[in-house]
XYZ file of C-alpha atoms in Angstrom:
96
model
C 0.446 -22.550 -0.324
C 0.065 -20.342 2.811
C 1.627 -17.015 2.835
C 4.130 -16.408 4.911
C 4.408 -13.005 7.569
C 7.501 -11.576 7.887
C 9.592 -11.716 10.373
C 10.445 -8.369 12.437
C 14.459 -8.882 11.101
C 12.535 -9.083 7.231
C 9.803 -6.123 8.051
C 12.354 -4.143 8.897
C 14.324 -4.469 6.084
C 11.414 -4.319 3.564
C 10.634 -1.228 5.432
C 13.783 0.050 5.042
C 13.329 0.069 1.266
C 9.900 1.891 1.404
C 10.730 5.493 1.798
C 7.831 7.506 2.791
C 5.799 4.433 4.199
C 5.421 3.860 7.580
C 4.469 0.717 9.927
C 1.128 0.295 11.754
C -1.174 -1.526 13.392
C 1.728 -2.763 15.852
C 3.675 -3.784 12.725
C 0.700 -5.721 11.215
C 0.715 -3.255 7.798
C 2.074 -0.232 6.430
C 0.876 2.459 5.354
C 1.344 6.022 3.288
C -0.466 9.056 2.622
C -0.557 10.644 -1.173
C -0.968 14.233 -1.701
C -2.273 15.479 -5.309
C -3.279 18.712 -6.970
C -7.081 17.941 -6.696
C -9.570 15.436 -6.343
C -9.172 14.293 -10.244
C -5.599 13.387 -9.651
C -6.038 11.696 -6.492
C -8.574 9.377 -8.599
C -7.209 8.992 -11.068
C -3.998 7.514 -9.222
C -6.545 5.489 -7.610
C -7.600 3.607 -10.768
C -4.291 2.806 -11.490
C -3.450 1.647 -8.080
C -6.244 -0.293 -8.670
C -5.570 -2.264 -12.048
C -2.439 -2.941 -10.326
C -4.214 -4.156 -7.278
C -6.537 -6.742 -9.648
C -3.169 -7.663 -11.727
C -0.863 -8.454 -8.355
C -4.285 -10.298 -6.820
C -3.828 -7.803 -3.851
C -5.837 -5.227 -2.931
C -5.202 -2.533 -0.511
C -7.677 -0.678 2.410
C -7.896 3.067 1.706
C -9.817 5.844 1.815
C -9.827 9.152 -0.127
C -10.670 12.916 0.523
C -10.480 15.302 -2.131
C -6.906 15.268 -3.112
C -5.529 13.076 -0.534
C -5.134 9.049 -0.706
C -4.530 6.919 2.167
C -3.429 3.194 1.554
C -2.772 0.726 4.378
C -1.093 -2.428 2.994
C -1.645 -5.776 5.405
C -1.904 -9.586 3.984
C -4.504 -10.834 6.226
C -3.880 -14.769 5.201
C -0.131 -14.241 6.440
C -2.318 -12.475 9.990
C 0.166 -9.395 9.113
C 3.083 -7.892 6.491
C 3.839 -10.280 4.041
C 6.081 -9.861 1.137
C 3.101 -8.945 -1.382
C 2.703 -5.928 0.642
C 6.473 -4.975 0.305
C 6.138 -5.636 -3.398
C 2.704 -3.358 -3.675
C 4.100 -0.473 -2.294
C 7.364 -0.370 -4.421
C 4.972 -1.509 -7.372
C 2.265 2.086 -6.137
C 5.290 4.333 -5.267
C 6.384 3.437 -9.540
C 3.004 4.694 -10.240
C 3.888 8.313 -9.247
């Protein structure tokens, strides 16, 4: 079954619910920066994000730099935000 993208009226709305998230790539993903003590924090909140990631099926882009975490969430079968991406980001901002 295809996934679906959201609609601007449901983005919106999802985003609405996301706190510190923000939209990009003209409303194709969201994404959020993390800020830890140091760079063992920071990974270590990046192996939990990703046993989430392999449990949900959905994996997010990021990058890391010492203490700092950037994760951009997109569903690129749905060619944008999809509803798995509003549900990762509640699911990562319970990891904190």
């Amino acid at each position: 079954m295809a996934i679906a993208e959201l609609t601007p009226a449901e983005r919106d709305a999802a985003l609405a619910d996301l706190g510190e998230w923000t939209l990009a790539r003209e409303g194709k993903a969201i994404e959020r920066t993390f800020a830890f003590a140091d760079f063992s924090e920071a990974f270590a909140f990046m192996t939990r994000v990703a046993l989430l990631a392999e449990s949900q099926d959905h994996h997010p882009e990021w990058s890391n730099v010492y203490n700092r975490v950037e994760i951009a969430l997109t569903t690129h079968d749905a060619g944008g935000l999809s509803q798995r991406d509003a549900s990762m980001a509640r699911a990562i901002d319970a990891l904190l």
